[in-house]
C-alpha positions as CSV (number, residue, x, y, z in Angstrom):
1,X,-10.2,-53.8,28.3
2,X,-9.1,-55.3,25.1
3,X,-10.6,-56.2,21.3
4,X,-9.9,-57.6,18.4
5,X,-11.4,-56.0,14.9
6,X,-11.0,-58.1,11.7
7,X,-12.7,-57.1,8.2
8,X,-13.8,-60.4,6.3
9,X,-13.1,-58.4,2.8
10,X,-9.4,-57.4,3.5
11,X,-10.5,-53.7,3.3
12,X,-8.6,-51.3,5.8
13,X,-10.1,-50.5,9.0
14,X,-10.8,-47.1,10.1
15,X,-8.4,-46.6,12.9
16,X,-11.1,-43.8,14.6
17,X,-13.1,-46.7,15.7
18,X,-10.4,-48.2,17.6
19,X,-11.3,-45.0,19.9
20,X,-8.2,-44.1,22.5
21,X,-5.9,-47.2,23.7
22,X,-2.9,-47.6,25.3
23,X,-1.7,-50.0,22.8
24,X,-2.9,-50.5,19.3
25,X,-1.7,-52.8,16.5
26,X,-2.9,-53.6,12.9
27,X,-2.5,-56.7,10.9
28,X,-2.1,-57.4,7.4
29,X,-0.6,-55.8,4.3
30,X,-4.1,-53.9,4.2
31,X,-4.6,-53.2,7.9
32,X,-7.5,-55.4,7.9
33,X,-7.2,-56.2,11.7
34,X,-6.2,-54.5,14.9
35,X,-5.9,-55.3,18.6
36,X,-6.8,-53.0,21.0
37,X,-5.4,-53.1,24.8
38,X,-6.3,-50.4,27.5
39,X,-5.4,-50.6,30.9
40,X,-6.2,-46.7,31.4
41,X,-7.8,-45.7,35.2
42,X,-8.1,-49.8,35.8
43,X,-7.1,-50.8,39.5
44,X,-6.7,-54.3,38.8
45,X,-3.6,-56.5,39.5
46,X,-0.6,-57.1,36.8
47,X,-2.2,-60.7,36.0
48,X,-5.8,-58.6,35.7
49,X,-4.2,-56.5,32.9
50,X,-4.2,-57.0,29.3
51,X,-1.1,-56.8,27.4
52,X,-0.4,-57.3,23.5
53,X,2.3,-60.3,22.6
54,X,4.3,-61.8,19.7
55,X,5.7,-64.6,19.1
56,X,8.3,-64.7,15.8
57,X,6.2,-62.0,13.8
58,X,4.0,-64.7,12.9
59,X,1.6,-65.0,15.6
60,X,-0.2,-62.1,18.0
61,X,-2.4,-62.7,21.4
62,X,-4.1,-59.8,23.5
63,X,-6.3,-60.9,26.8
64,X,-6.7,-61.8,30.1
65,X,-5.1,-65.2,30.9
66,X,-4.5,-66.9,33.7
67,X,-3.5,-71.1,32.8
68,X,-3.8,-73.8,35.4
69,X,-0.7,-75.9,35.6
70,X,1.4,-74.0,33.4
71,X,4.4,-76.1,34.3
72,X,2.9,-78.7,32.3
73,X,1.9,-77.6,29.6
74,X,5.4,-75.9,29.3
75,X,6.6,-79.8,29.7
76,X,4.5,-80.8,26.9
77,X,6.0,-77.8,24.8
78,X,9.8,-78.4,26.0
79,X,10.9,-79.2,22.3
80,X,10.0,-76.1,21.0
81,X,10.8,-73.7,23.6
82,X,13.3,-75.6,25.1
83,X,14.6,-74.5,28.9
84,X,14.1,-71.1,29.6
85,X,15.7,-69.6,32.7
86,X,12.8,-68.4,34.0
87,X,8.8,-68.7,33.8
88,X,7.1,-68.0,30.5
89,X,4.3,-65.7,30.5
90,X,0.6,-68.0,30.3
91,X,0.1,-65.2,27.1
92,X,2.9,-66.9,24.9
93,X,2.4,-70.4,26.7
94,X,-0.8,-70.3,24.0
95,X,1.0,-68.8,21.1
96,X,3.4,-71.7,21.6
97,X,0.8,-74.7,21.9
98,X,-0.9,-72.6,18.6
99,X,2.2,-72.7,16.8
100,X,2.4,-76.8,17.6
101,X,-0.9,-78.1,18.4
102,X,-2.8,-75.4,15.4
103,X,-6.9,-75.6,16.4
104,X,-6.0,-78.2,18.8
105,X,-4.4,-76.1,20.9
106,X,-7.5,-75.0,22.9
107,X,-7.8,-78.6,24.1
108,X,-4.4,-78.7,26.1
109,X,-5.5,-75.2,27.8
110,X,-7.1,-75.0,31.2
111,X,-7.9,-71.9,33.1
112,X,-9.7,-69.0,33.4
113,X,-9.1,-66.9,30.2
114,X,-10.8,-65.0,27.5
115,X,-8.6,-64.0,24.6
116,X,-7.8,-63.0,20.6
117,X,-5.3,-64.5,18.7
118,X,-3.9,-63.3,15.5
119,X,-2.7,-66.0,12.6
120,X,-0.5,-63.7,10.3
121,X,0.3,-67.1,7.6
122,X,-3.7,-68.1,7.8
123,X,-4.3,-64.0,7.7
124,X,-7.4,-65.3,10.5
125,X,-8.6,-64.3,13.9
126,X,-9.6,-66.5,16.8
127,X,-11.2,-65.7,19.7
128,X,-11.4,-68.3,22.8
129,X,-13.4,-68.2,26.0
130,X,-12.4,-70.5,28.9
131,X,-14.1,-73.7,30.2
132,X,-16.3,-72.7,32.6
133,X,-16.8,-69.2,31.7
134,X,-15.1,-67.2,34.0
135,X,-14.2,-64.8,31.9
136,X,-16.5,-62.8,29.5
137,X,-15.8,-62.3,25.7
138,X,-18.4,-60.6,23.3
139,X,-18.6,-60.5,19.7
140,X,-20.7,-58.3,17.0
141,X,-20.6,-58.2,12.9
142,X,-21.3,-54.6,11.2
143,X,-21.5,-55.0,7.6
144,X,-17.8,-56.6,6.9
145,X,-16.2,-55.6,9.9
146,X,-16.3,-58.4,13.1
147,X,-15.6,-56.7,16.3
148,X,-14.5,-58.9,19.8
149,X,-14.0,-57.6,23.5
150,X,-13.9,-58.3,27.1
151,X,-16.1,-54.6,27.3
152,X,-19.6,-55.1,26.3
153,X,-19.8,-51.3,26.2
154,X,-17.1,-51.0,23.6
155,X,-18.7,-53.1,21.3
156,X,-22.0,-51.3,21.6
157,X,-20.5,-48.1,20.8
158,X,-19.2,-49.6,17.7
159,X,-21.0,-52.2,16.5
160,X,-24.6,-52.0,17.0
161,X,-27.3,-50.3,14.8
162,X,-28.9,-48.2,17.0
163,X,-28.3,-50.4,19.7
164,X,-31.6,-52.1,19.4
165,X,-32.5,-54.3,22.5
166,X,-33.1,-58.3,22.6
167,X,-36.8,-58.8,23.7
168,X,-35.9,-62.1,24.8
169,X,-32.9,-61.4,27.2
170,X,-35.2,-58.8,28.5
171,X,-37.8,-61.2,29.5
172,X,-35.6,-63.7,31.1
173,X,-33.9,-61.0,33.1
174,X,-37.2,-59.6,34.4
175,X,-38.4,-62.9,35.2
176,X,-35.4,-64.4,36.5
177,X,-32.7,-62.1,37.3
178,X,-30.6,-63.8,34.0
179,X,-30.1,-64.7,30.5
180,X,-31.4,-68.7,30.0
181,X,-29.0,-68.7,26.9
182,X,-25.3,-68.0,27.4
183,X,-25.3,-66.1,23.4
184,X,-27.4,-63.6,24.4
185,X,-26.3,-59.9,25.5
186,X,-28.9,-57.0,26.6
187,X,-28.4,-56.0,23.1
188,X,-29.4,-57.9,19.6
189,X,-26.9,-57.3,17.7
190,X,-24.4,-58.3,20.2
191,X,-23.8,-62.0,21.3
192,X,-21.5,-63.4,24.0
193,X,-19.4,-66.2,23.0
194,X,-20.6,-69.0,25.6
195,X,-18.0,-71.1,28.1
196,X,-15.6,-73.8,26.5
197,X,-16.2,-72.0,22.9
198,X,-13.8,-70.6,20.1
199,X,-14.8,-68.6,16.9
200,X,-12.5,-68.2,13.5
201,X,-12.7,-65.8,11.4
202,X,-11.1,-65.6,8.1
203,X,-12.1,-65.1,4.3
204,X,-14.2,-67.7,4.3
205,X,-16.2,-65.6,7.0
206,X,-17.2,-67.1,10.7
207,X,-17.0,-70.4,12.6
208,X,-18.2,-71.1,15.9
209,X,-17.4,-74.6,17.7
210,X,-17.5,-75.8,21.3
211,X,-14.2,-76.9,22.0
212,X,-15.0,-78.7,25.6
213,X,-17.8,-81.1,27.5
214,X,-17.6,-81.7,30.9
215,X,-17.1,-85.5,30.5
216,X,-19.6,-87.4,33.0
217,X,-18.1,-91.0,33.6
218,X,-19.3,-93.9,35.3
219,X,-19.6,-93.9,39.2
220,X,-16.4,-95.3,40.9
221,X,-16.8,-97.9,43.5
222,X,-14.1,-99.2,46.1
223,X,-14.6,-101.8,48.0
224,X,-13.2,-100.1,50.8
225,X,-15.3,-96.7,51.8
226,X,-12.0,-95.0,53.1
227,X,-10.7,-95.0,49.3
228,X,-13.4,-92.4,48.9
229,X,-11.9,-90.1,50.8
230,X,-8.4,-90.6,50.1
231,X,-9.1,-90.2,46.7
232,X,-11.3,-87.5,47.2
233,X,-8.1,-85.6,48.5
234,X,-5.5,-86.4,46.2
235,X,-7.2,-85.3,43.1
236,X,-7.8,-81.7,45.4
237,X,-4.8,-81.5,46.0
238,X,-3.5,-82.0,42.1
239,X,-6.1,-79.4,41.5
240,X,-4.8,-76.5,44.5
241,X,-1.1,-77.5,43.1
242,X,-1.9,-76.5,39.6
243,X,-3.5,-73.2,40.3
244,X,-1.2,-72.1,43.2
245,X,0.3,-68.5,42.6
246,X,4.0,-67.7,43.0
247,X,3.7,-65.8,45.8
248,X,0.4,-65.7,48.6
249,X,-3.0,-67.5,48.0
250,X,-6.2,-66.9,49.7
251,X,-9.0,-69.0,51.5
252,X,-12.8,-67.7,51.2
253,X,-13.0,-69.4,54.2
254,X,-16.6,-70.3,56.3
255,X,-17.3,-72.5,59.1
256,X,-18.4,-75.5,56.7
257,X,-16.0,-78.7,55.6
258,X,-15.8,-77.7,51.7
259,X,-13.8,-74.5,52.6
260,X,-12.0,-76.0,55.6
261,X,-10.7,-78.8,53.9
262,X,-9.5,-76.7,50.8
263,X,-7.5,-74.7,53.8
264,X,-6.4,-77.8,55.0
265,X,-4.8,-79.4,51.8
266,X,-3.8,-76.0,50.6
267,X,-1.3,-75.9,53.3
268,X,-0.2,-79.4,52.7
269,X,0.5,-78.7,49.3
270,X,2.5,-75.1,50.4
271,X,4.1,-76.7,53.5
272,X,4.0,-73.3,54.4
273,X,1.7,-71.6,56.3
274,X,2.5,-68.4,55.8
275,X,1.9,-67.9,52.3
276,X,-1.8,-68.7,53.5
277,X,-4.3,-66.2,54.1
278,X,-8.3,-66.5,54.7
279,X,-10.8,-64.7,55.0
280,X,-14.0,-65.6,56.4
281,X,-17.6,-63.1,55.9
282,X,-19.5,-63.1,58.8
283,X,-23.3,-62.3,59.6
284,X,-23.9,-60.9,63.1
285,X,-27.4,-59.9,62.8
286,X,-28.9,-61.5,59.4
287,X,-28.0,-65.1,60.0
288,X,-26.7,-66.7,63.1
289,X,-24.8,-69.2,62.2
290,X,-21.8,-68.4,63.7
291,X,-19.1,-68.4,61.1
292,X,-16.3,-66.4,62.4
293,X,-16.7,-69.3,65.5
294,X,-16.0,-72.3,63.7
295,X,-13.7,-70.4,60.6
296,X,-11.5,-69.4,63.6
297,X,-11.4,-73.1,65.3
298,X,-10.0,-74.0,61.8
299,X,-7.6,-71.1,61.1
300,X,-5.9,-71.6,64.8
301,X,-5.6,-75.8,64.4
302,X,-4.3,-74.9,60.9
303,X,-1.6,-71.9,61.6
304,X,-3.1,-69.8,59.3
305,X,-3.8,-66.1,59.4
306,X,-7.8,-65.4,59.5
307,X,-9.8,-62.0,59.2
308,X,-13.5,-61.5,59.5
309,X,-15.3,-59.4,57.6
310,X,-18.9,-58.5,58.9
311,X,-21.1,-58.4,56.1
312,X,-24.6,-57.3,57.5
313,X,-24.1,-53.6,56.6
314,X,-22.3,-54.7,53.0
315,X,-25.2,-57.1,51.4
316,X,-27.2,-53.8,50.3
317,X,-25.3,-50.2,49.7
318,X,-28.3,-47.7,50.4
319,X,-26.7,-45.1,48.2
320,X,-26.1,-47.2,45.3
321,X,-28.0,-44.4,43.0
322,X,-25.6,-42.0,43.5
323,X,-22.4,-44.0,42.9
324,X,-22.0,-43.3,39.3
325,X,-21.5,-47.5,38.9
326,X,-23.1,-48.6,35.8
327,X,-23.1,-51.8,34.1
328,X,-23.0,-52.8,30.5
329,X,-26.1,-54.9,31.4
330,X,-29.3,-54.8,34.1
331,X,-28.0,-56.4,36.7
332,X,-29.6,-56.8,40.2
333,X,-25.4,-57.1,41.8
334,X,-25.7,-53.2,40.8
335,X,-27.1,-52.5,44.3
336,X,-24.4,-54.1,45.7
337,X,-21.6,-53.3,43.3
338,X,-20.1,-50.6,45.5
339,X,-19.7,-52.7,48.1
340,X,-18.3,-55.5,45.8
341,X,-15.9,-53.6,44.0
342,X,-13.6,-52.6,47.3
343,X,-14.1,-56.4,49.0
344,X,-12.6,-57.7,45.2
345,X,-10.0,-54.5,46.0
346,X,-8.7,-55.7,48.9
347,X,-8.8,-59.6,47.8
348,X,-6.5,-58.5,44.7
349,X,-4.3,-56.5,46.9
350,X,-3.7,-59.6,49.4
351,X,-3.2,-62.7,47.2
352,X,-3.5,-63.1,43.1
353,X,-5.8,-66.4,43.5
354,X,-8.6,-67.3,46.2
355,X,-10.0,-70.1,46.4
356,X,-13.6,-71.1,47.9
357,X,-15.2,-73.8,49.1
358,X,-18.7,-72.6,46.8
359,X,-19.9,-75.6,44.5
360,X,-18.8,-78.7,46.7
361,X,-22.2,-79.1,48.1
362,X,-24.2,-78.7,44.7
363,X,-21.7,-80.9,42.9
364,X,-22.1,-83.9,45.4
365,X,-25.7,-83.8,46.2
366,X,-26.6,-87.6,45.8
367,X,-29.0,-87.5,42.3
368,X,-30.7,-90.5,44.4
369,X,-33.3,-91.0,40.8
370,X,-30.9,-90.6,38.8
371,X,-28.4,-93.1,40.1
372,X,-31.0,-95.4,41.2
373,X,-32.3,-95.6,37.6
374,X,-28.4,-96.4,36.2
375,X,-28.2,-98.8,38.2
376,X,-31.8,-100.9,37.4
377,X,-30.8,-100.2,33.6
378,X,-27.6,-102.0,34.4
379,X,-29.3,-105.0,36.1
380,X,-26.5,-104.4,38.5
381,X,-29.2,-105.8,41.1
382,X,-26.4,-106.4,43.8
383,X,-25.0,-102.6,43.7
384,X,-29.1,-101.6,43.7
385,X,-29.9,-103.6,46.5
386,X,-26.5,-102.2,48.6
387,X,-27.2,-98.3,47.7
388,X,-31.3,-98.8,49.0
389,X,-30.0,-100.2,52.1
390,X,-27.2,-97.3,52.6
391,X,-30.1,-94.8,51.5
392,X,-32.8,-95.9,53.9
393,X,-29.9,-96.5,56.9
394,X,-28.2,-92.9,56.6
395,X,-31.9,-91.3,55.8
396,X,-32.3,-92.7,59.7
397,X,-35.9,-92.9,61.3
398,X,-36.4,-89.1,61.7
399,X,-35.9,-88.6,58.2
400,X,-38.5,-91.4,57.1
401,X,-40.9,-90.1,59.9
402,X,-40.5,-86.9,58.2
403,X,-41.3,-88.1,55.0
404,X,-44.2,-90.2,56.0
405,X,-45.5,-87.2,57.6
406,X,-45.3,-85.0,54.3
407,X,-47.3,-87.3,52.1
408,X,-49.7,-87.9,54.5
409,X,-49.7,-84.0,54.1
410,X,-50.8,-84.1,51.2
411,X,-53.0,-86.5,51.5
412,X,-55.2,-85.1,53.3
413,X,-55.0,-81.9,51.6
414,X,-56.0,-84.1,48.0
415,X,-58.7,-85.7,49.9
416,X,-60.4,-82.2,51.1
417,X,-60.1,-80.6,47.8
């Protein structure tokens, strides 16, 4: 757990709210801000831990970070660190870009962090959140005081008036399992900073911008349908190169190609297959599908090391009542958490970063309207004309007859109503 705490008026803070830490530091000549670190009965890794750094006096960072390709941005920053003998810690990689690229600096980091950074010179605080939300950061005002965490709960015991409830986040979770808007905590007081966002605060109080879009550019076309894949590969392979950890990585690996191939181009990046490990969960009795079957074909052509993990008895923990797990927030996970907790145990314990195959086949689902309708907008009547033909030729006759036999369906059912 860690937290920031910054008073707008320059007044000192009472140190008793900080509560116990293992490491506490005030700012300012008044002791107007604090960070607060505790890593007290956690189990995670080292790179799960928080830790308070420095860099010069001038500028302070506490969080979780974890930066992709950290070899380049420590390219980018070479003339001001220079070339140290060994690896930099990702914490002070972003007091470095601060310290060159100011506000910018949030723009040349990629990764999955949530972190507070101290400006001694601006006497401000800043408090980022990482692209795609990975990790969780949360933020509350009591009267003059501004109060930031990782811990929903240590926020709540601070900084909320009686801990009222939000109405609204209650109604979405009961509806839908979820929160429909990323600000919104279980409490009203209390907001969660939402993915690719970063707040200042300072004397002239609070500012909240989004820092990132997912840029959506024009479709690519080769000429050659091969290029797809090759393509499709290379820029995998940048991506599994700049997130590879020193040491082991893991494979959430299933029977499917989106997991298989990052297996596959994970150990050509490595060249060595024993820094690979996977892990495949298996259903015997709830879905036969057979998993462990085609994970295993994989792992064995590959050379890498494969365990299954049957899951049938793990996807609901009949004692969860009397677990003593709670959670900052309803969540419906909590009758699994149990379970959860010891399968993220043993993942932690075998490799610092796992990768899985989950999102692929979301993220390349054809959005046949959608594309269809770029196209006519474009008049590009050739390209319209080739991607109907592909359509209709891959859709294949039991596909159409399918379809044909759905709206006739519902014909029928229009027609007797």
């Amino acid at each position: 757990m860690f937290a920031a705490v910054f008073n707008l008026h320059a007044e000192s803070l009472d140190v008793r709210q900080l509560g116990e830490a293992s490491d506490v530091k005030l700012f300012g000549d008044t002791g107007r801000a604090a960070f607060v670190c505790s890593n007290a009965g956690s189990s995670a890794a080292p790179e799960e831990t928080g830790a308070i750094h420095s860099l010069g006096g001038r500028y302070w960072i506490v969080g979780l970070i974890r930066l992709d390709a950290p070899r380049e941005l420590q390219a980018r920053l070479a003339a001001e660190i220079g070339n140290p003998p060994k690896a930099i810690p990702d914490a002070l990689l972003c007091l470095h870009a601060y310290a060159k690229w100011g506000d910018r600096f949030v723009e040349f980091l990629a990764g999955d962090f949530a972190f507070a950074l101290w400006d001694d010179e601006r006497q401000s605080l800043i408090a980022v959140r990482d692209q795609m939300g990975v990790r969780l950061l949360f933020h509350a005002r009591k009267a003059n005081t501004w109060f930031v965490s990782d811990s929903l709960d240590w926020i709540a015991a601070r900084a909320s008036t009686g801990r009222e409830l939000d109405d609204y986040w209650i109604a979405d979770f009961l509806t839908t399992g979820c929160s429909r808007e990323f600000e919104r905590t279980v409490y009203r007081d209390i907001q969660r900073l939402a993915p690719a966002h970063v707040i200042r605060l300072g004397d002239n109080g609070a500012t909240l911008r989004s820092y990132w879009r997912l840029s959506i550019v024009e479709p690519i076309h080769f000429r050659d349908p091969r290029v797809y894949a090759e393509r499709l590969l290379e820029l995998l392979s940048f991506a599994i190169a700049d997130r590879l950890p020193a040491g082991r990585v893991g494979i959430s690996m299933s029977g499917g190609l989106d997991s298989t191939t990052l297996a596959a181009c994970t150990l050509d990046t490595t060249g060595d297959a024993a820094r690979i490990i996977a892990e495949c969960e298996h259903y015997e009795e709830v879905m036969h599908i057979r998993e462990d079957y085609f994970a295993s074909l994989a792992a064995r052509r590959l050379g890498i090391d494969l365990s299954i993990r049957v899951m049938d008895n793990l996807v609901y923990d009949p004692q969860w009542r009397s677990r003593g797990i709670r959670s900052a927030e309803p969540t419906i996970s909590l009758l699994n958490a149990h379970n959860l907790r010891q399968i993220d145990g043993d993942h932690a314990r075998a490799a610092a970063v796992w990768f899985e195959g989950e999102g692929p086949d979301n993220a390349l689902t054809l959005e046949r309207n959608s594309y269809l309708n770029w196209l006519f907008r474009r008049r590009s009547w050739g390209r319209l004309a080739g991607a109907l033909f592909q359509y209709a030729r891959v859709k294949g006759a039991a596909g159409w007859a399918q379809t044909f036999r759905r709206h006739a369906g519902q014909g029928r059912h229009a027609g007797q109503e």
